[in-house]
Short mmCIF file of N, CA, C and O in Angstrom, two decimals:
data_model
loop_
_atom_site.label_atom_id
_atom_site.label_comp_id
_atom_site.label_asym_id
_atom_site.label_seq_id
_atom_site.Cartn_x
_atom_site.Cartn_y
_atom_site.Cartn_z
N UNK T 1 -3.11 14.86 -12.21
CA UNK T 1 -2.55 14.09 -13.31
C UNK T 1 -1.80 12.88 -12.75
O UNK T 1 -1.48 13.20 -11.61
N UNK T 2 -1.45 11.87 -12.97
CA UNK T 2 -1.43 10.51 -12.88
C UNK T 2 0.06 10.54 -13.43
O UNK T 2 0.32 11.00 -14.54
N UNK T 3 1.03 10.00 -12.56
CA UNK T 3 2.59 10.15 -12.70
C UNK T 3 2.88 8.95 -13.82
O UNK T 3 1.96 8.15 -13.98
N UNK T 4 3.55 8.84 -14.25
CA UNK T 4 4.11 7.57 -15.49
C UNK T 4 4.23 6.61 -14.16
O UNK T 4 3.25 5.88 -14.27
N UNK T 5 4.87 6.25 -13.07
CA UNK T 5 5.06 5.76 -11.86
C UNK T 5 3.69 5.17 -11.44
O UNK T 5 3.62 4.22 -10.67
N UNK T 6 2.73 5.71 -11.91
CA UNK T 6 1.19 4.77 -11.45
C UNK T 6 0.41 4.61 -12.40
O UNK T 6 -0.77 4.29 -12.27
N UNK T 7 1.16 4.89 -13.80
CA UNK T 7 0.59 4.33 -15.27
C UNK T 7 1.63 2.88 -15.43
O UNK T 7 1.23 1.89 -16.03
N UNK T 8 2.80 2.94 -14.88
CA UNK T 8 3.73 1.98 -15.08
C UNK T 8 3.61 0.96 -13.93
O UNK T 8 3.87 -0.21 -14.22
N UNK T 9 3.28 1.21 -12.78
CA UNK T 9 2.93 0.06 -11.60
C UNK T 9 1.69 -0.82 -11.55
O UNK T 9 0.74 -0.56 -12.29
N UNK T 10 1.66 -1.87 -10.68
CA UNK T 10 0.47 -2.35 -10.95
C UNK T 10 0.09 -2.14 -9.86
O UNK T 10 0.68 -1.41 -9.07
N UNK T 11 -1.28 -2.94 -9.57
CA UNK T 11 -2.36 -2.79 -8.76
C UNK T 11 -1.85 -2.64 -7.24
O UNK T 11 -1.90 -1.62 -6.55
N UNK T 12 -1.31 -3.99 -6.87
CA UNK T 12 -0.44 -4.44 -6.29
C UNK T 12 0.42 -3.13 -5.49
O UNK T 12 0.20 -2.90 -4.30
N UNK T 13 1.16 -2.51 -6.10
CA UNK T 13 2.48 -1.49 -5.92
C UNK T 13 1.12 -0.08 -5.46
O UNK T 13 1.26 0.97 -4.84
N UNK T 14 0.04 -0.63 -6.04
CA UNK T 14 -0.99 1.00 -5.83
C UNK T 14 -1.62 0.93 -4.33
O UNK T 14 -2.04 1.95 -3.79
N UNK T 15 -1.63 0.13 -3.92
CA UNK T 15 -2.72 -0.11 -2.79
C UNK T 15 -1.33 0.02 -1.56
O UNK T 15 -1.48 0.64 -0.51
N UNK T 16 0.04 -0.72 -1.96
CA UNK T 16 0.79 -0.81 -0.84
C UNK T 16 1.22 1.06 -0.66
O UNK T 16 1.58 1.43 0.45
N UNK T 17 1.15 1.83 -1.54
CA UNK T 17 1.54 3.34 -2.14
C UNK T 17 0.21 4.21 -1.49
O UNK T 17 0.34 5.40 -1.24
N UNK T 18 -1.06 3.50 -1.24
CA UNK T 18 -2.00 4.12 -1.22
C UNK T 18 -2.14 4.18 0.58
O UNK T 18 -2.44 5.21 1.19
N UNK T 19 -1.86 2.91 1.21
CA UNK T 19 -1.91 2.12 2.22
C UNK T 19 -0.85 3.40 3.13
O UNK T 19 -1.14 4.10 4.10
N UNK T 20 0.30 3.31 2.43
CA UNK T 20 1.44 3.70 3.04
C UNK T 20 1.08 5.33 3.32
O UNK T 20 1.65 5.82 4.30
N UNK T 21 0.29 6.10 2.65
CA UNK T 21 -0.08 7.54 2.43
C UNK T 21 -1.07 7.98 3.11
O UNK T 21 -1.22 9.19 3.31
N UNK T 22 -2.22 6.71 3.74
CA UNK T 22 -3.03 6.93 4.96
C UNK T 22 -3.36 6.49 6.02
O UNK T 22 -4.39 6.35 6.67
N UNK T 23 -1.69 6.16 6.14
CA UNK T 23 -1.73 5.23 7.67
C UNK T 23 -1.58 5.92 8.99
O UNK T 23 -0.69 6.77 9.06
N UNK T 24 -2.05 5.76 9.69
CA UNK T 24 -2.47 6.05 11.73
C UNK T 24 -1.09 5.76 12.40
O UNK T 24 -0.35 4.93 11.88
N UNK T 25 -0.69 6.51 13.72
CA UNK T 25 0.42 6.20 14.20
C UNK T 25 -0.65 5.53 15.37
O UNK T 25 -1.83 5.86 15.20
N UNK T 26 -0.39 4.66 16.49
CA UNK T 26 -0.99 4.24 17.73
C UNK T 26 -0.35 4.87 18.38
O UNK T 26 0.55 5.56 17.90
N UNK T 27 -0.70 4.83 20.21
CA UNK T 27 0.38 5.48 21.22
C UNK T 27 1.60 4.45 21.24
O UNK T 27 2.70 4.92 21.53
N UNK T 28 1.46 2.70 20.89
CA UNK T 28 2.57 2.51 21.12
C UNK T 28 3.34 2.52 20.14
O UNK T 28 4.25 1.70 20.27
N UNK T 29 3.38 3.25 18.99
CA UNK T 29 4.00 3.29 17.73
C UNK T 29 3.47 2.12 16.68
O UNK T 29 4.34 1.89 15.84
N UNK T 30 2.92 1.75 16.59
CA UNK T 30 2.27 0.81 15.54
C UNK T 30 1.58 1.74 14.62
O UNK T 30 0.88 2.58 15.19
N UNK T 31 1.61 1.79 13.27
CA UNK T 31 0.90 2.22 12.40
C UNK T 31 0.68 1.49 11.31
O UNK T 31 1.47 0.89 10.58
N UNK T 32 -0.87 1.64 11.24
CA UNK T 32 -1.64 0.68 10.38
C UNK T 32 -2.66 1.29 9.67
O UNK T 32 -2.69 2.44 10.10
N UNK T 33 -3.41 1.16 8.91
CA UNK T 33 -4.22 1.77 7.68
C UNK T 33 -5.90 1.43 8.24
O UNK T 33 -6.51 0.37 8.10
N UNK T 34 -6.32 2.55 8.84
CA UNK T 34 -7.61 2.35 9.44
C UNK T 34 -8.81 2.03 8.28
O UNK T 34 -9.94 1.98 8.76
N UNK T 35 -8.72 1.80 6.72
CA UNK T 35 -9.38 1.43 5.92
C UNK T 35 -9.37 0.37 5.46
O UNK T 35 -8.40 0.01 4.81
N UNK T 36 -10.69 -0.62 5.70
CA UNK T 36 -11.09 -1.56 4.93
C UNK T 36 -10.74 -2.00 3.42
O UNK T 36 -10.52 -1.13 2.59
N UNK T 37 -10.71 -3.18 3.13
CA UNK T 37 -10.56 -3.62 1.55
C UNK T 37 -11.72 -3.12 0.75
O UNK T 37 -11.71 -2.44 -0.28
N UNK T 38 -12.81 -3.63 1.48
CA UNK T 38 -14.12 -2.74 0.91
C UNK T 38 -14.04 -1.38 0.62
O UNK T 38 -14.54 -0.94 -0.41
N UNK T 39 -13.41 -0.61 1.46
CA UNK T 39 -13.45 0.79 1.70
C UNK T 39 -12.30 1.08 0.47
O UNK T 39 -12.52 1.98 -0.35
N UNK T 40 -11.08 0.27 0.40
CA UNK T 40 -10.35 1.15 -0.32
C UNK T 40 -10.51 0.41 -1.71
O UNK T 40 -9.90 0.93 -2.63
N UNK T 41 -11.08 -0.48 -1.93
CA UNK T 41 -11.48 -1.21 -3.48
C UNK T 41 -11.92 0.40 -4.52
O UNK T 41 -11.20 0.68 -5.48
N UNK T 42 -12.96 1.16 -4.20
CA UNK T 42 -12.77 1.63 -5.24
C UNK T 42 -12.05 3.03 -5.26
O UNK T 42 -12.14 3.58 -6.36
N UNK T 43 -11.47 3.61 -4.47
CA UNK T 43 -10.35 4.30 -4.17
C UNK T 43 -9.15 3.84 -5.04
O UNK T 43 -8.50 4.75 -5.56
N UNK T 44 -8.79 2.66 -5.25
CA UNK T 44 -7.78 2.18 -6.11
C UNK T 44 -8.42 1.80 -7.24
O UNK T 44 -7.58 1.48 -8.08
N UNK T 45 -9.54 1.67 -7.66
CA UNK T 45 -10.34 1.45 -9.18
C UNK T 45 -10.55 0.32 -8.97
O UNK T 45 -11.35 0.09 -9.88
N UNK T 46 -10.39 -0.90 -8.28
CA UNK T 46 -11.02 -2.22 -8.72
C UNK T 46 -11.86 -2.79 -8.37
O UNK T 46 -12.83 -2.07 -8.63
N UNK T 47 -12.42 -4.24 -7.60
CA UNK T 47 -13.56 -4.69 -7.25
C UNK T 47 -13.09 -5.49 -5.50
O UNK T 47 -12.00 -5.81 -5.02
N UNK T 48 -13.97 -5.53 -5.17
CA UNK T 48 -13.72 -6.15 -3.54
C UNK T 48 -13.46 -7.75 -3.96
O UNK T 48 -13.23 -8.45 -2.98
N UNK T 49 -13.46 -8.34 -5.02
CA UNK T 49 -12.79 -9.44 -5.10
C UNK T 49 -11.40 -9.29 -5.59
O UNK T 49 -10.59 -10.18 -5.35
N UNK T 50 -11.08 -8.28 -6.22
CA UNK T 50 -9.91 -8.19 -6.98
C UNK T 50 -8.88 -7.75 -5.89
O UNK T 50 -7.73 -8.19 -5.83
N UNK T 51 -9.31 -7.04 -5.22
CA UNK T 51 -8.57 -6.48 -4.05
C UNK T 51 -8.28 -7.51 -2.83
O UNK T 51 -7.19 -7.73 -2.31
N UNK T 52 -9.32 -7.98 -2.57
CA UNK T 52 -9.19 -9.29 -1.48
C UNK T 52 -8.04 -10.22 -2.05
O UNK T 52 -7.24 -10.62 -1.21
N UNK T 53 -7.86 -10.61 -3.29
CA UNK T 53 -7.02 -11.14 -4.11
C UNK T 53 -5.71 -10.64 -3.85
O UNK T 53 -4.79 -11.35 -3.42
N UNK T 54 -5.59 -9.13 -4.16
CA UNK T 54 -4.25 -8.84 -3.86
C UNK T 54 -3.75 -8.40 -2.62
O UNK T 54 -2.58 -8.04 -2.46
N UNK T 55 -5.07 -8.41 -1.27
CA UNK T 55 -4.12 -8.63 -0.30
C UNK T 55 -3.38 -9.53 -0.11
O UNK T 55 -2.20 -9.51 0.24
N UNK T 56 -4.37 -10.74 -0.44
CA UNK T 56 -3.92 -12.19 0.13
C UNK T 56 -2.35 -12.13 -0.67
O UNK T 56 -1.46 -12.52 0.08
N UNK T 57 -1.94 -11.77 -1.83
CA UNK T 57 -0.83 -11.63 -2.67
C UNK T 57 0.44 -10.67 -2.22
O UNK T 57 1.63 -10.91 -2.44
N UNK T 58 -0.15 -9.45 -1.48
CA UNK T 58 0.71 -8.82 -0.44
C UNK T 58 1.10 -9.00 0.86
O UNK T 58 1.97 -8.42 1.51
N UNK T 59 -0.23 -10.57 1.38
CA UNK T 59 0.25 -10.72 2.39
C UNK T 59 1.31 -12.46 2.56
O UNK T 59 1.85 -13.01 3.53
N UNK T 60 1.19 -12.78 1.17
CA UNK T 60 1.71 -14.18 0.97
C UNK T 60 3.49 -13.43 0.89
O UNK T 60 4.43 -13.69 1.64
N UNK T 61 3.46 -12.60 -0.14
CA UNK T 61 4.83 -11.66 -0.24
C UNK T 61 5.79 -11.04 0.97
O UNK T 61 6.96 -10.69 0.81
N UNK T 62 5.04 -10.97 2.19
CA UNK T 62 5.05 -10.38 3.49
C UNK T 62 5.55 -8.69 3.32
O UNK T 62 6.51 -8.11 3.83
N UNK T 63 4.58 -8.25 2.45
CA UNK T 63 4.31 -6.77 2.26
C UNK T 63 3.30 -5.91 3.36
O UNK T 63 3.33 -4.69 3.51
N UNK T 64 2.50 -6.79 4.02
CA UNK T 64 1.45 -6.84 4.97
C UNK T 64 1.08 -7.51 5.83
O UNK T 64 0.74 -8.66 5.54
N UNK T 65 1.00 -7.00 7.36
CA UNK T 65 0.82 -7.89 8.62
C UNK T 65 -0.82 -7.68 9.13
O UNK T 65 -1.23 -6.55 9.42
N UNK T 66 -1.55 -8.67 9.19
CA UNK T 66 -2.71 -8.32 9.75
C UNK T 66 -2.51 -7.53 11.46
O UNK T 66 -1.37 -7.60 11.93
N UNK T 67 -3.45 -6.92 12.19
CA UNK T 67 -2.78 -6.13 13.60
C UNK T 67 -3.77 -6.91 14.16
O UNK T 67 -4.93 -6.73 13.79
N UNK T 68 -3.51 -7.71 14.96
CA UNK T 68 -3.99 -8.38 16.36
C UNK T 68 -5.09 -7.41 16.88
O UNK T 68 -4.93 -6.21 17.12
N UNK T 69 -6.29 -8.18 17.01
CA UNK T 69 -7.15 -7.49 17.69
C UNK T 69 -8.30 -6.58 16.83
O UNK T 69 -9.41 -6.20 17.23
N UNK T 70 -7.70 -6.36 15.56
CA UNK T 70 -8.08 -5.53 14.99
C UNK T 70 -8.96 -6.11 13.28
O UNK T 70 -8.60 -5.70 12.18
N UNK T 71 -9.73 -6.79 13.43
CA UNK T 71 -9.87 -7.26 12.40
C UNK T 71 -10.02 -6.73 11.09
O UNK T 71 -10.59 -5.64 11.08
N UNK T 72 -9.63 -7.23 9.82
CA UNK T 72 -9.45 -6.65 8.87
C UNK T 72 -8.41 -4.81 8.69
O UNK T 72 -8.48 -3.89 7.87
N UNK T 73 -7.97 -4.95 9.35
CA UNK T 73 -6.66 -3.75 9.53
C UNK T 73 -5.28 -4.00 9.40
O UNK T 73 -4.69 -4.48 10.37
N UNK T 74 -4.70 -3.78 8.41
CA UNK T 74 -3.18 -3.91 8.32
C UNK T 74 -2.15 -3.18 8.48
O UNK T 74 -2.42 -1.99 8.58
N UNK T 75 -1.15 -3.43 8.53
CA UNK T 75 0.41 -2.62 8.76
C UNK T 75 1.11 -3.20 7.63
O UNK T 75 1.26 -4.38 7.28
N UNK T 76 1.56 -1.95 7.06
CA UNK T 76 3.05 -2.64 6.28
C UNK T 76 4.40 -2.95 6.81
O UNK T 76 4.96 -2.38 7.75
N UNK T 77 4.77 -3.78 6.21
CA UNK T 77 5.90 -4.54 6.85
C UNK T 77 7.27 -3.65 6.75
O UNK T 77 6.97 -2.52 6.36
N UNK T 78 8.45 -3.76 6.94
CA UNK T 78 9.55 -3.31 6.65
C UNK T 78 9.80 -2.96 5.01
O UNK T 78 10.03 -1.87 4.49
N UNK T 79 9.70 -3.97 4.54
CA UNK T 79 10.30 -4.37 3.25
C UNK T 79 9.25 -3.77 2.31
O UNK T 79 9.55 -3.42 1.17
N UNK T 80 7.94 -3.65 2.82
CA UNK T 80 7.03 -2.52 2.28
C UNK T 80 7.15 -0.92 2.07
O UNK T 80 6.66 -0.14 1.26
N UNK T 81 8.00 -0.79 3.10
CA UNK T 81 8.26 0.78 2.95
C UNK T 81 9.21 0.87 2.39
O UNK T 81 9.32 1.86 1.67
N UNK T 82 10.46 -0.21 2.45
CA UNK T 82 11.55 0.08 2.16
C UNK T 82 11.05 0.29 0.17
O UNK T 82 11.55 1.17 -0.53
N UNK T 83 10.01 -0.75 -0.33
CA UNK T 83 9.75 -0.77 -1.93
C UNK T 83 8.87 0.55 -1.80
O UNK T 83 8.81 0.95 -2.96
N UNK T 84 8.37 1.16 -1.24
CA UNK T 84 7.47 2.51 -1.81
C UNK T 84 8.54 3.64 -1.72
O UNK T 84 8.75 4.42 -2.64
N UNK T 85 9.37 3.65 -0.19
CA UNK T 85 10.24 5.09 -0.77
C UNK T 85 11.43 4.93 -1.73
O UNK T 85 12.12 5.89 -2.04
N UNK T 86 11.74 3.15 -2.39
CA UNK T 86 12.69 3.70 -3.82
C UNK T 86 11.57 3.72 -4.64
O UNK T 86 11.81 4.05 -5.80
N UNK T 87 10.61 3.50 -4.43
CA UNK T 87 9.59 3.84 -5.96
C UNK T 87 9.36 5.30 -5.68
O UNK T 87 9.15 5.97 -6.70
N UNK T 88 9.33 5.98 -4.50
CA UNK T 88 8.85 7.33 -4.38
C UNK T 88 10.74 8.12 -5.12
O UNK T 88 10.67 8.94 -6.04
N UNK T 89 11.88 7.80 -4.67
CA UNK T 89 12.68 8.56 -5.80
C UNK T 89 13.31 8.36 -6.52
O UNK T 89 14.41 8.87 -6.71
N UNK T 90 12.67 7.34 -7.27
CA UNK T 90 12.35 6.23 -8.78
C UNK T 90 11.10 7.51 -9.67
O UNK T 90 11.04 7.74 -10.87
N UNK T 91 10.28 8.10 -8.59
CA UNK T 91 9.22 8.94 -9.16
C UNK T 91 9.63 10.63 -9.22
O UNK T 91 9.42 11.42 -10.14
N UNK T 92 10.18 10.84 -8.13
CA UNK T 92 11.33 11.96 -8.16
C UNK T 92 12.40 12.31 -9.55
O UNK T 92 12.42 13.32 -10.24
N UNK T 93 13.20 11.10 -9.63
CA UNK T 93 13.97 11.19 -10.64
C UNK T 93 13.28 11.81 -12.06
O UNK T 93 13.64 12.70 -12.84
N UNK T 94 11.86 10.71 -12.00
CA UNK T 94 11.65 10.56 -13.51
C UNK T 94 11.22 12.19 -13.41
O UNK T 94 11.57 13.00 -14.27
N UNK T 95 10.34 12.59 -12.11
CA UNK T 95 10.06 13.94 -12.89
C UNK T 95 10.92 15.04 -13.03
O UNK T 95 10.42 16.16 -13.15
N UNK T 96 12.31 14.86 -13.03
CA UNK T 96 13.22 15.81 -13.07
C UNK T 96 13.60 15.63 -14.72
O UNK T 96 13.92 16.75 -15.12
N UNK T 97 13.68 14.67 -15.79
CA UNK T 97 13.69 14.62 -16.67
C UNK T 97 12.58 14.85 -17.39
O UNK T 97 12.89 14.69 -18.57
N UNK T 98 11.30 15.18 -17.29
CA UNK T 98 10.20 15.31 -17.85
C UNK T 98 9.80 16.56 -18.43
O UNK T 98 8.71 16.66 -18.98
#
């Protein structure tokens, strides 16, 4: 079932939430999301243009760092995690009232 938290977020907030939930550690501590835009377009419901769209929008925001070397592979930034774990007990809360 689908939390009010991802009926109430947008696309945007889904992919950085989605990103953040199947990301890789490296040996030197870098962790980055071994899936493609292609790959995760319909995993999040939309289209490989719509998604290409909102990287470029997560990465204009600096929600997302491309990783050197690695083409098409990203890392979230600081300020990325810091917005998914208050949305994660922003999502906590609500389900304690529910």
């Amino acid at each position: 079932m689908q939390s009010i938290i991802d009926k109430m977020t947008s696309n945007a907030y889904k992919i950085l939430k989605y990103m953040y939930s199947c990301q890789i550690e490296l040996p030197d501590g870098t962790k980055y999301v071994p899936l493609s835009q292609v790959e995760m377009a319909p995993l999040i419901g939309v289209s490989t243009i719509t998604i290409n769209k909102l990287f470029k929008q997560l990465r204009d925001d600096n929600l997302l760092l491309p990783i050197e070397g690695k083409r098409g592979k990203y890392e979230l930034t600081e300020k990325a995690i810091i917005i998914i774990k208050d949305m994660e007990k922003l999502e906590d809360k609500m389900g304690e009232i529910e």
